mmCIF file with all atom_site columns, C-alpha atoms and ligand atoms in Angstrom:
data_model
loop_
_atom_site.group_PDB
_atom_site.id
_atom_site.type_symbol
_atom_site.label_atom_id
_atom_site.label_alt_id
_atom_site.label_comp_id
_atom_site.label_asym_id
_atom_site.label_entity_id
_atom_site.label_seq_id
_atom_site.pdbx_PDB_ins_code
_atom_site.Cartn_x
_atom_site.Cartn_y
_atom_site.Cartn_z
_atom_site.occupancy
_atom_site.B_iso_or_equiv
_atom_site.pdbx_formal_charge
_atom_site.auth_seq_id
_atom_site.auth_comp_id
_atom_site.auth_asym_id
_atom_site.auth_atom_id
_atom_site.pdbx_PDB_model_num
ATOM   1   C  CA  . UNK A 1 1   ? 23.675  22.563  -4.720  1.00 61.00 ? 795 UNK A CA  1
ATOM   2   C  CA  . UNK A 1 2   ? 21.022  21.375  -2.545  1.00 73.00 ? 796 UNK A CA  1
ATOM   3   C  CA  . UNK A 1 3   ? 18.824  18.571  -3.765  1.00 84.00 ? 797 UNK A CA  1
ATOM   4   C  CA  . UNK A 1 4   ? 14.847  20.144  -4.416  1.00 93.00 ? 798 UNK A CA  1
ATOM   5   C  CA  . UNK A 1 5   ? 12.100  17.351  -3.331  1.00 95.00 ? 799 UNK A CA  1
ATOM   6   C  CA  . UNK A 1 6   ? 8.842   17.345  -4.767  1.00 95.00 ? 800 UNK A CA  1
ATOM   7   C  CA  . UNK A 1 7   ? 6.504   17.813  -1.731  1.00 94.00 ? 801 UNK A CA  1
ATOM   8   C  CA  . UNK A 1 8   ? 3.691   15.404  -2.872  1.00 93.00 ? 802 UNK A CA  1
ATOM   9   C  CA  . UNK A 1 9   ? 5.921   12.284  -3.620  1.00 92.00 ? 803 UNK A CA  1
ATOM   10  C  CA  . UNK A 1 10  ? 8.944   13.628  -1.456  1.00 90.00 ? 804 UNK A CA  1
ATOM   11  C  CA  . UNK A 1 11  ? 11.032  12.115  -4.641  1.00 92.00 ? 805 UNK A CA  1
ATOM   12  C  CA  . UNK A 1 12  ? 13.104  14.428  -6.117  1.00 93.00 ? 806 UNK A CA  1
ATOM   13  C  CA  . UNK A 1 13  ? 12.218  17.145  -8.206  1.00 95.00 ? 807 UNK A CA  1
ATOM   14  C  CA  . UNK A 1 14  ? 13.379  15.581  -11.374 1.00 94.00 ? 808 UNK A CA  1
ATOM   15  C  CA  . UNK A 1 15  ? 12.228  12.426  -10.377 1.00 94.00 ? 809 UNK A CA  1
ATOM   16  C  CA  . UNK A 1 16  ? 9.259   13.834  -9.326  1.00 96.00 ? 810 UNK A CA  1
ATOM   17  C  CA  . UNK A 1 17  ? 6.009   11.074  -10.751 1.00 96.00 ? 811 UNK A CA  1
ATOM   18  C  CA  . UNK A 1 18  ? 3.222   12.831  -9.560  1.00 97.00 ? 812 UNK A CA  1
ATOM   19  C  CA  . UNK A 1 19  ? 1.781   13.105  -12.929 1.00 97.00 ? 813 UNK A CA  1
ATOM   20  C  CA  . UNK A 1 20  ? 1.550   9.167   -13.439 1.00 96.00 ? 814 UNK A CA  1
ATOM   21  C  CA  . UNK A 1 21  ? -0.336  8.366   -9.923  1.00 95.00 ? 815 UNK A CA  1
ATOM   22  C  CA  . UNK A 1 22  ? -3.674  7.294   -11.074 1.00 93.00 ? 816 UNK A CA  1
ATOM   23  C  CA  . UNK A 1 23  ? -6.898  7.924   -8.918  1.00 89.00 ? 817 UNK A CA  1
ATOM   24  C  CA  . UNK A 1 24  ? -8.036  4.785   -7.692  1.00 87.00 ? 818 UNK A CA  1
ATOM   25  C  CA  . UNK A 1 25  ? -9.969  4.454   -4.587  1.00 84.00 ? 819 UNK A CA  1
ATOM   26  C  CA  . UNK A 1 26  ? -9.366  1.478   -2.348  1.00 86.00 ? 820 UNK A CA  1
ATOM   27  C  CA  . UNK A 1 27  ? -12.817 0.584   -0.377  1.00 87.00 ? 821 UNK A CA  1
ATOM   28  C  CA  . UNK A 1 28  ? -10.561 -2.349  1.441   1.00 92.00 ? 822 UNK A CA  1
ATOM   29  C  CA  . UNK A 1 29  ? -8.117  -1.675  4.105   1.00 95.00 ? 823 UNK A CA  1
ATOM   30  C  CA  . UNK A 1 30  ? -4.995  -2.978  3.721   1.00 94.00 ? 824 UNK A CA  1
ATOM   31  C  CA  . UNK A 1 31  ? -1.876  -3.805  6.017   1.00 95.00 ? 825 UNK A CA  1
ATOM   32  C  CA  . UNK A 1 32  ? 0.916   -5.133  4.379   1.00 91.00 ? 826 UNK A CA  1
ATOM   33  C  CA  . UNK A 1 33  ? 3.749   -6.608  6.912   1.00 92.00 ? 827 UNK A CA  1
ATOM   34  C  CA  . UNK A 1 34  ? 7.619   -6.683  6.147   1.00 88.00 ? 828 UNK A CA  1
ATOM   35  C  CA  . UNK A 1 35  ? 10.242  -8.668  7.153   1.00 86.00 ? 829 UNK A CA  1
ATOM   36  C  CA  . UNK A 1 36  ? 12.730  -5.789  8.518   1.00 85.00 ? 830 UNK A CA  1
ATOM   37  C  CA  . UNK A 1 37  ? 14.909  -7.407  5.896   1.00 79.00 ? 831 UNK A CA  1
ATOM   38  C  CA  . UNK A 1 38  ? 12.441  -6.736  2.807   1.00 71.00 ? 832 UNK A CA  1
ATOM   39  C  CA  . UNK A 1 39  ? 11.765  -3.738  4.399   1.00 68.00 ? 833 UNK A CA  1
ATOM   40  C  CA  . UNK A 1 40  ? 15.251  -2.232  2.943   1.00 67.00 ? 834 UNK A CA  1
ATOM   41  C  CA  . UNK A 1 41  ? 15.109  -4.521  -0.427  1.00 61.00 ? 835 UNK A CA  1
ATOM   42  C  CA  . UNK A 1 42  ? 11.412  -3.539  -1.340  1.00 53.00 ? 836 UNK A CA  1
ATOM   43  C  CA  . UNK A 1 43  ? 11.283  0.084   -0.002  1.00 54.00 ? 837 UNK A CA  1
ATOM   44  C  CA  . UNK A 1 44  ? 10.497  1.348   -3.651  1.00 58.00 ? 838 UNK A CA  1
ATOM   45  C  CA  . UNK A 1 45  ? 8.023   -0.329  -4.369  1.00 68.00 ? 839 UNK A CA  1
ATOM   46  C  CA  . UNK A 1 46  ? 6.193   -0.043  -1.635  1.00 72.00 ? 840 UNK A CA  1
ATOM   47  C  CA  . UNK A 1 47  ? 6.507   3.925   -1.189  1.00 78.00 ? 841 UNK A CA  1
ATOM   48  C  CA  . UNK A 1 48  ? 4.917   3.487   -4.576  1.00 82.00 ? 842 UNK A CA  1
ATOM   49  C  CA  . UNK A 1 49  ? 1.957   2.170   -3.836  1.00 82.00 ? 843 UNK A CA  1
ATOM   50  C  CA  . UNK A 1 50  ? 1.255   4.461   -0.851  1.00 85.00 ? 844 UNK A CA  1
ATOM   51  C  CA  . UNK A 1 51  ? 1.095   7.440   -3.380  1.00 89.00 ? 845 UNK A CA  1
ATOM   52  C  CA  . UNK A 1 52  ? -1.457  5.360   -5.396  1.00 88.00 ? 846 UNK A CA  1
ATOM   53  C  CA  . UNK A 1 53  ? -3.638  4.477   -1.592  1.00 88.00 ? 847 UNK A CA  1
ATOM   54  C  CA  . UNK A 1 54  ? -2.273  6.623   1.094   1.00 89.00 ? 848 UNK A CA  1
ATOM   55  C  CA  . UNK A 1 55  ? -3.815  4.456   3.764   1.00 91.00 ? 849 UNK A CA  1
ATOM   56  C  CA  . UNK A 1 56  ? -2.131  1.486   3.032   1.00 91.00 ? 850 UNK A CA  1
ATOM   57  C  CA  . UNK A 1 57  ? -0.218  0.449   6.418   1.00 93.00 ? 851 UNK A CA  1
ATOM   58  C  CA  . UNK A 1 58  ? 3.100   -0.934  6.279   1.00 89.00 ? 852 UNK A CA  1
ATOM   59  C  CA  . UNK A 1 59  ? 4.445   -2.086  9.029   1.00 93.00 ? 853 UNK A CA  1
ATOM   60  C  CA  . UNK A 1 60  ? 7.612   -3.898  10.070  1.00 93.00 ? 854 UNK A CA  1
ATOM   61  C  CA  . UNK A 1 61  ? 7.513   -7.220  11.742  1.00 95.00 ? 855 UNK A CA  1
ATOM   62  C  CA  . UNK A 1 62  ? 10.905  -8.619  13.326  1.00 95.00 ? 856 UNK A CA  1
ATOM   63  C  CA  . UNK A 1 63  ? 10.965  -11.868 14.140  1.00 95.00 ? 857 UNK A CA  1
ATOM   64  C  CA  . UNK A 1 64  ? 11.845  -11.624 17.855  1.00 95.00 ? 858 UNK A CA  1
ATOM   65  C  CA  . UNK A 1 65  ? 9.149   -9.434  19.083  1.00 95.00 ? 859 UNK A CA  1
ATOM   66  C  CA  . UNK A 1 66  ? 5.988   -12.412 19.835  1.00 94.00 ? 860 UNK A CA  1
ATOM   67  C  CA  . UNK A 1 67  ? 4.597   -11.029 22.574  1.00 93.00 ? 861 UNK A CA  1
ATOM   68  C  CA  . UNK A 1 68  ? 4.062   -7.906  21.153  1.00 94.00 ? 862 UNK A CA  1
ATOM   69  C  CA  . UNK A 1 69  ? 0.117   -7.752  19.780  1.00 92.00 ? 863 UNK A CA  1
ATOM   70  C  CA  . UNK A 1 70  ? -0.260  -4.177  19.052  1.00 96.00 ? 864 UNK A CA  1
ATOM   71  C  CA  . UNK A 1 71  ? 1.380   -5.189  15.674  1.00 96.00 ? 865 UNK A CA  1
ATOM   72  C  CA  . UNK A 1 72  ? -2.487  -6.502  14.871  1.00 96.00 ? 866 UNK A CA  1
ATOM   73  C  CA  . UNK A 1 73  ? -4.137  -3.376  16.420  1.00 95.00 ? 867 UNK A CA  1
ATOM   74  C  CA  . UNK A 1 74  ? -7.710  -3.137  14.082  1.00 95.00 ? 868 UNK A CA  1
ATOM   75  C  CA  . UNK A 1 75  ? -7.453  -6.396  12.665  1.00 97.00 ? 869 UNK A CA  1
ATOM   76  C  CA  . UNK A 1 76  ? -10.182 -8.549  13.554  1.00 94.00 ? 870 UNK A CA  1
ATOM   77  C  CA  . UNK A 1 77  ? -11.431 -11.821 11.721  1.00 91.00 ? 871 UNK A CA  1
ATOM   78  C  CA  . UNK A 1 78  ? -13.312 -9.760  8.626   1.00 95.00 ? 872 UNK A CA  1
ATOM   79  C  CA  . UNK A 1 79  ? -9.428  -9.273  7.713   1.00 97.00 ? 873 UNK A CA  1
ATOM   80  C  CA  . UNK A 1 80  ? -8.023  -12.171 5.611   1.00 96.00 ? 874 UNK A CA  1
ATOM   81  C  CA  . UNK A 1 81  ? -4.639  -13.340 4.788   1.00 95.00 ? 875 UNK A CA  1
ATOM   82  C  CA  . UNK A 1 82  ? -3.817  -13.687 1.048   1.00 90.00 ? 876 UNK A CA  1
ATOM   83  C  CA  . UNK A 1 83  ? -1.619  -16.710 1.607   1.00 87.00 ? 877 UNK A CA  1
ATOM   84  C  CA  . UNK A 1 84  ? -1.284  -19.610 -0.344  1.00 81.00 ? 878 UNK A CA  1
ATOM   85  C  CA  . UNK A 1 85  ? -1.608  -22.701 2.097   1.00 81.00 ? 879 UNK A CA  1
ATOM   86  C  CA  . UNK A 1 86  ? -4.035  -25.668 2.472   1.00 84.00 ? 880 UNK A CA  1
ATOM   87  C  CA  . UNK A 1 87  ? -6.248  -23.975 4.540   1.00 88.00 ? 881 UNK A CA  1
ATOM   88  C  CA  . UNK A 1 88  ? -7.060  -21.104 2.241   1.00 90.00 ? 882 UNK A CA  1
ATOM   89  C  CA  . UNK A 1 89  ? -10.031 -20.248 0.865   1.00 93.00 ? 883 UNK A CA  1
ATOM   90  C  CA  . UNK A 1 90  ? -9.745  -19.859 -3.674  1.00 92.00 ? 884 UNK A CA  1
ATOM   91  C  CA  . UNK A 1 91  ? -10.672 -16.152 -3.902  1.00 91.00 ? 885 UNK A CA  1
ATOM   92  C  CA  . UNK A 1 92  ? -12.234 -16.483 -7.493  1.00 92.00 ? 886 UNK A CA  1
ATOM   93  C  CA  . UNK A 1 93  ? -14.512 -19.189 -5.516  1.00 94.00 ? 887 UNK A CA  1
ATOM   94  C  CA  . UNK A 1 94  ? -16.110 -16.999 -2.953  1.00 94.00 ? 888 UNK A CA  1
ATOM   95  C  CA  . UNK A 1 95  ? -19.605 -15.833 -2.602  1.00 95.00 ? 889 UNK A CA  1
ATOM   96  C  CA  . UNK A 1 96  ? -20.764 -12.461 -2.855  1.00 94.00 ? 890 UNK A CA  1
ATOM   97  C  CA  . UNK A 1 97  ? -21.967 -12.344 0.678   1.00 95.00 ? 891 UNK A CA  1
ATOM   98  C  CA  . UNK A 1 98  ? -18.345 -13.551 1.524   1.00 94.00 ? 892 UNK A CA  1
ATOM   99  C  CA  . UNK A 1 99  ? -16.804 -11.014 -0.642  1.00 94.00 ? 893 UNK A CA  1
ATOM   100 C  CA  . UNK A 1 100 ? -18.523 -8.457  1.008   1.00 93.00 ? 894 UNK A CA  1
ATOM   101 C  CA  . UNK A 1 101 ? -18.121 -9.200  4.328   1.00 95.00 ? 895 UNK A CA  1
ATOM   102 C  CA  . UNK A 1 102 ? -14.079 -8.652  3.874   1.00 96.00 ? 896 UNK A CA  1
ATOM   103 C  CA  . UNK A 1 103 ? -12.988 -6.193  6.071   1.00 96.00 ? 897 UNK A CA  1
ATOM   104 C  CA  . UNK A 1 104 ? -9.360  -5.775  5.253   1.00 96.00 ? 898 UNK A CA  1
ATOM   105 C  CA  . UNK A 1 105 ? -6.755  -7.437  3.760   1.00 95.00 ? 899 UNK A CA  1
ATOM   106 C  CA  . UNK A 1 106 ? -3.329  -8.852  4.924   1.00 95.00 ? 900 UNK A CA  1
ATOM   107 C  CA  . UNK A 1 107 ? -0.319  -9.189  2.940   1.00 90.00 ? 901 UNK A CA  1
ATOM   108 C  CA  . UNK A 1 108 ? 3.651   -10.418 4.187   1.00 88.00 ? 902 UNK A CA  1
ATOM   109 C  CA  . UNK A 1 109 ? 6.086   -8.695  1.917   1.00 83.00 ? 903 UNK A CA  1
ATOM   110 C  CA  . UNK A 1 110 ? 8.891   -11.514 2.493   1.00 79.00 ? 904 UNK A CA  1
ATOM   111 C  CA  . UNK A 1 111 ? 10.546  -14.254 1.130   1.00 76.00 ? 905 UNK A CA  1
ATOM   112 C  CA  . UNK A 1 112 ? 8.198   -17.467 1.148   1.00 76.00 ? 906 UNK A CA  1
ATOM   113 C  CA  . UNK A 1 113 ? 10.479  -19.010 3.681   1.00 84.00 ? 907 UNK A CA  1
ATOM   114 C  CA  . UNK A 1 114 ? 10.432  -15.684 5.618   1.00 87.00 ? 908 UNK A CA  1
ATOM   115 C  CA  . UNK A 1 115 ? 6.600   -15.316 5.375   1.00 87.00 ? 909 UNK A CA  1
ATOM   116 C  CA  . UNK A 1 116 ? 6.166   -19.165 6.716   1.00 89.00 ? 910 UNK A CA  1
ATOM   117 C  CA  . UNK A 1 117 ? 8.135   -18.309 9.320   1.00 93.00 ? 911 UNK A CA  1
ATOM   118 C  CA  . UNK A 1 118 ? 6.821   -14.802 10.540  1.00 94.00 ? 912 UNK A CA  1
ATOM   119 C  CA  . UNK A 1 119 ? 3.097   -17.234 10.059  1.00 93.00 ? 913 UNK A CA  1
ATOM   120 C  CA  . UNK A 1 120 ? 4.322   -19.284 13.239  1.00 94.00 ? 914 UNK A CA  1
ATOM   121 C  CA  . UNK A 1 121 ? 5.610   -17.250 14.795  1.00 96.00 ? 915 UNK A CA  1
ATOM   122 C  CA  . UNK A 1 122 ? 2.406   -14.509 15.548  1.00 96.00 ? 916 UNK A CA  1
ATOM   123 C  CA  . UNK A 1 123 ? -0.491  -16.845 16.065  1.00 94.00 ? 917 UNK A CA  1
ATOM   124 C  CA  . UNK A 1 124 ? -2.501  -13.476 15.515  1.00 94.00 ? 918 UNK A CA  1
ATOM   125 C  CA  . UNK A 1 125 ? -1.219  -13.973 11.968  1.00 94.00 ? 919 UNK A CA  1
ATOM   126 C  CA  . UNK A 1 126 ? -1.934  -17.778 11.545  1.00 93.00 ? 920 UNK A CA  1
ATOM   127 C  CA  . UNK A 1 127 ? -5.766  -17.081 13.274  1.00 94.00 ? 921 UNK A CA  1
ATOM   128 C  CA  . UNK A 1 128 ? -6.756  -15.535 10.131  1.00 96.00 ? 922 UNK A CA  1
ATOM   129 C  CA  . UNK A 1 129 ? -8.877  -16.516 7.322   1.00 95.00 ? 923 UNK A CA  1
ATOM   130 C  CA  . UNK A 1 130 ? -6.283  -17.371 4.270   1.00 94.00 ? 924 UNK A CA  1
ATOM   131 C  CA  . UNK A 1 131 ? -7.341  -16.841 0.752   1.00 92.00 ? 925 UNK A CA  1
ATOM   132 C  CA  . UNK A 1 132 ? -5.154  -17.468 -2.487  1.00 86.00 ? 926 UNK A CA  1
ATOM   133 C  CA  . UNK A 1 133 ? -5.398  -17.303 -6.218  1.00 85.00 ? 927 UNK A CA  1
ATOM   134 C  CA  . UNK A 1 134 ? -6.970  -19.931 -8.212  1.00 83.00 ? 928 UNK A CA  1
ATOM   135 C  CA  . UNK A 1 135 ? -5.093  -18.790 -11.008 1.00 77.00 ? 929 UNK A CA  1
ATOM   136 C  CA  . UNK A 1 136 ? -2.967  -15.571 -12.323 1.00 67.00 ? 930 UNK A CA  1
ATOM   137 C  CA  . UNK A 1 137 ? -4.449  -13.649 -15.179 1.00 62.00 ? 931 UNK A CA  1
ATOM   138 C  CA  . UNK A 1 138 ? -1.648  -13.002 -18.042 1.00 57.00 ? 932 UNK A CA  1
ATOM   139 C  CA  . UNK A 1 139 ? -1.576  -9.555  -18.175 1.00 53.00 ? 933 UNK A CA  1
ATOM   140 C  CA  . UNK A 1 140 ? -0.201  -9.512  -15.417 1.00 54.00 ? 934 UNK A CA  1
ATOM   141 C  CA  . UNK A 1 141 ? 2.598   -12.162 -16.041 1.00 50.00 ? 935 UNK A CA  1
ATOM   142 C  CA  . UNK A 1 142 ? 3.639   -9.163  -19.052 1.00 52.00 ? 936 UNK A CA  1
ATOM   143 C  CA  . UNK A 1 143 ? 3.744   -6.631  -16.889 1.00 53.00 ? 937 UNK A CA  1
ATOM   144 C  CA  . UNK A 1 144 ? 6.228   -8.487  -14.548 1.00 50.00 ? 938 UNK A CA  1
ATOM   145 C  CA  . UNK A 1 145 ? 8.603   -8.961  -17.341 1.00 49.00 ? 939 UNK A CA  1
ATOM   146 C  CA  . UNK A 1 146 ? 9.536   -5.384  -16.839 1.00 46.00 ? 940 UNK A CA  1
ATOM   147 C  CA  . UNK A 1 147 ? 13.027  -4.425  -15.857 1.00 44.00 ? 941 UNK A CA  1
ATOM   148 C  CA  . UNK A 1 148 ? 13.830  -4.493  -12.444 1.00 40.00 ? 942 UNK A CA  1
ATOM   149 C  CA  . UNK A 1 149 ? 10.389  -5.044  -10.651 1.00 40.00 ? 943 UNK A CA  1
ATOM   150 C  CA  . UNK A 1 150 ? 11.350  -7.881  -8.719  1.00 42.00 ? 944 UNK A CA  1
ATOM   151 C  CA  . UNK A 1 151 ? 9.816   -6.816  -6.046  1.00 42.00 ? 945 UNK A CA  1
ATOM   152 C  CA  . UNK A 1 152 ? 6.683   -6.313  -7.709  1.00 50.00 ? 946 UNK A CA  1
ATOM   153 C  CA  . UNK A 1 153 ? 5.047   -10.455 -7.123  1.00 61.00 ? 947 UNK A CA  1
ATOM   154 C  CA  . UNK A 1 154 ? 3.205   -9.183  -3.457  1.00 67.00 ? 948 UNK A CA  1
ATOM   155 C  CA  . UNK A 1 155 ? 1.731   -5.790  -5.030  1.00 71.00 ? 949 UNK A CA  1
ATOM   156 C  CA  . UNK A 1 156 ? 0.399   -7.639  -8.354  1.00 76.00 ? 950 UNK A CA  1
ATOM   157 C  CA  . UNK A 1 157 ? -1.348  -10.120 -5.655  1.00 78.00 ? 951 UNK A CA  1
ATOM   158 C  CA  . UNK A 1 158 ? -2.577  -6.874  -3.932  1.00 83.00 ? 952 UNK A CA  1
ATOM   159 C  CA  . UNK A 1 159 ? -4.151  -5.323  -7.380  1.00 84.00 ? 953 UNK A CA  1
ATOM   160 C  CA  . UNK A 1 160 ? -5.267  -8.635  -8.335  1.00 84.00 ? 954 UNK A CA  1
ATOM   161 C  CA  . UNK A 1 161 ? -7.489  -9.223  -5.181  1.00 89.00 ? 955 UNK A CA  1
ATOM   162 C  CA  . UNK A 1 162 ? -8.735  -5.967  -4.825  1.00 89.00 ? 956 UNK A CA  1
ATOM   163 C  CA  . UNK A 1 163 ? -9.682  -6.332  -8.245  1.00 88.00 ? 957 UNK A CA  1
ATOM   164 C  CA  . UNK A 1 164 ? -11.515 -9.569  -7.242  1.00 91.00 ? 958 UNK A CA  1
ATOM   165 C  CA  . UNK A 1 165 ? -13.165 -8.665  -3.744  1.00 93.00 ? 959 UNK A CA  1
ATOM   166 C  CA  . UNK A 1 166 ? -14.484 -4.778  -5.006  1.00 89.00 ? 960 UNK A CA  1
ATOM   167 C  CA  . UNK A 1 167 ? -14.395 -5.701  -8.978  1.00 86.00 ? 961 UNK A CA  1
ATOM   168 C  CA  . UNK A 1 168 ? -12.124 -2.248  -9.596  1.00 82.00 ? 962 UNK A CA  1
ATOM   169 C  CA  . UNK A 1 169 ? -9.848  -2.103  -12.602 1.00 85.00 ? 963 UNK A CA  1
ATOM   170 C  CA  . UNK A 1 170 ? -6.506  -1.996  -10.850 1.00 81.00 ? 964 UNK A CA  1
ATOM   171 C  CA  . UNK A 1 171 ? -4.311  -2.432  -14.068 1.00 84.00 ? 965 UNK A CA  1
ATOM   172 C  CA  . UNK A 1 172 ? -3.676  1.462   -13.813 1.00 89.00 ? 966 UNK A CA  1
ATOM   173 C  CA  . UNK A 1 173 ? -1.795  0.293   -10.581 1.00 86.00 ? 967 UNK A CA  1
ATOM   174 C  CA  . UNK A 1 174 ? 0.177   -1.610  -12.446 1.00 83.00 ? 968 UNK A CA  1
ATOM   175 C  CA  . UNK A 1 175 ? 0.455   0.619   -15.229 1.00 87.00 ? 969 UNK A CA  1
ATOM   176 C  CA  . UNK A 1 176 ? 1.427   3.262   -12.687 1.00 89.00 ? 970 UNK A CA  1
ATOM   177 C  CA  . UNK A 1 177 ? 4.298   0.943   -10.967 1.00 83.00 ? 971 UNK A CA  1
ATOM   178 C  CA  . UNK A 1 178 ? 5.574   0.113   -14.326 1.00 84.00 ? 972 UNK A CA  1
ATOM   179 C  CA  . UNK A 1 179 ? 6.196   3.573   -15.623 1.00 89.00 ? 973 UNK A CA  1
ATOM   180 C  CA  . UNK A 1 180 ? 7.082   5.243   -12.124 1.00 89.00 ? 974 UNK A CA  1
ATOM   181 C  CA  . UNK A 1 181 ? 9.781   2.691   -11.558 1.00 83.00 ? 975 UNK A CA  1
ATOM   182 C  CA  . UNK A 1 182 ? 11.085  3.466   -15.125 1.00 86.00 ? 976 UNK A CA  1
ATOM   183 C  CA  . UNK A 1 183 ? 11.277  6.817   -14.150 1.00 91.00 ? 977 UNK A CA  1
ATOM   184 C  CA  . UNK A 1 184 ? 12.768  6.765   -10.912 1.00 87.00 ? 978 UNK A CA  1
ATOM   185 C  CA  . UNK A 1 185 ? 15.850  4.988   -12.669 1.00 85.00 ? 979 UNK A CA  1
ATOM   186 C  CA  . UNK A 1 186 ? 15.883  6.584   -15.917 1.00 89.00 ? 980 UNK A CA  1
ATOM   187 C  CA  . UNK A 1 187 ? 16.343  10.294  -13.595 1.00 87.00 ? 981 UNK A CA  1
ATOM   188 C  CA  . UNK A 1 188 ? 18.574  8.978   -10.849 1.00 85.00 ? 982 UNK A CA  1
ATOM   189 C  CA  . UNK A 1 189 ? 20.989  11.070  -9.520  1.00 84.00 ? 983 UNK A CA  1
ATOM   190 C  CA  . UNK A 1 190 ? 24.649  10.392  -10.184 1.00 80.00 ? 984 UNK A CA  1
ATOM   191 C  CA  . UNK A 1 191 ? 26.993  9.636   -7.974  1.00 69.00 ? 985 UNK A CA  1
ATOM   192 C  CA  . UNK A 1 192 ? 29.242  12.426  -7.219  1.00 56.00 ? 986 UNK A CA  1
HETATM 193 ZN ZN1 . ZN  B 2 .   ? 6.006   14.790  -7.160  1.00 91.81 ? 24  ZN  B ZN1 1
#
């Protein structure tokens, strides 16, 4: 028998978790980059949070492809980097004429060592503004203890900062990865 997908989540039928994606509107744009390797690794995940914000780019950034600038297409310097380096910028410090003058966000799904390296490699990359955390809020360090959301560290910086540039509530985004993952694995289809 032919396996039914849902056509709002394209997940199958059974698997179907259109009934857990919260409404949450993201007034930030949003482009997260992945190393072609994390792109296999972290696919879940990240097809995830598309059905939570649609417009959420992902895009795939090899590291042999430096001349290449339409990668950064849009991006202009209103779009930061959340990156933690020496040069960045403590979100939970900035203004509210800063905050408000953020464009778009940045994110590299990868490895730290991966994500350093993709950094020097596109200058476009290293040109922007870099902001970090001054400090992780515990409900989110809960949430990670979940079963097998390993993959979940970039997207709880991605709630987190929206949460701090646009003040939205995005625990339902967490929530909503939380139980959706759960689901996905709990309906799996066997092998046979
Ligand atoms: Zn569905």
């Amino acid at each position: 028998m032919a396996r039914e997908y849902c056509a709002q989540c394209h997940y199958l039928k059974m698997q179907c978790i259109c009934d857990l994606i919260p409404k949450l509107i993201q007034p930030l744009k949003i482009v997260i980059f992945q190393h072609p390797k994390e792109a296999k690794h972290a696919k879940n995940t990240i097809k995830l949070v598309q059905q939570v914000w649609p417009d959420v780019s992902i895009i795939e950034l090899p590291e042999d492809d430096r001349e290449n600038t339409t990668y950064f297409d849009g991006i202009n310097e209103n779009w930061h980097l959340l990156y933690p380096g020496e040069s960045s910028s403590v979100l939970e410090e900035l203004s509210e004429p800063h905050k408000q003058n953020i464009e778009g966000l940045v994110l590299i799904d990868a490895t730290w060592r991966k994500a350093f390296k993709l950094l020097n490699l596109y200058p476009r990359l290293s040109a922007l503004p870099k902001l970090c955390f001054g400090q992780i809020p515990h409900s989110l360090y809960k949430i990670r203890k979940a079963p097998s959301l390993e993959a979940l560290s970039s997207l709880e910086a991605l709630a987190y900062a929206s949460q701090l540039i646009s003040s939205q509530d995005t625990k339902p985004l967490l929530e909503f990865m939380v139980e959706a993952q759960a689901r996905l694995w709990q309906q799996r289809p066997s092998k046979h």
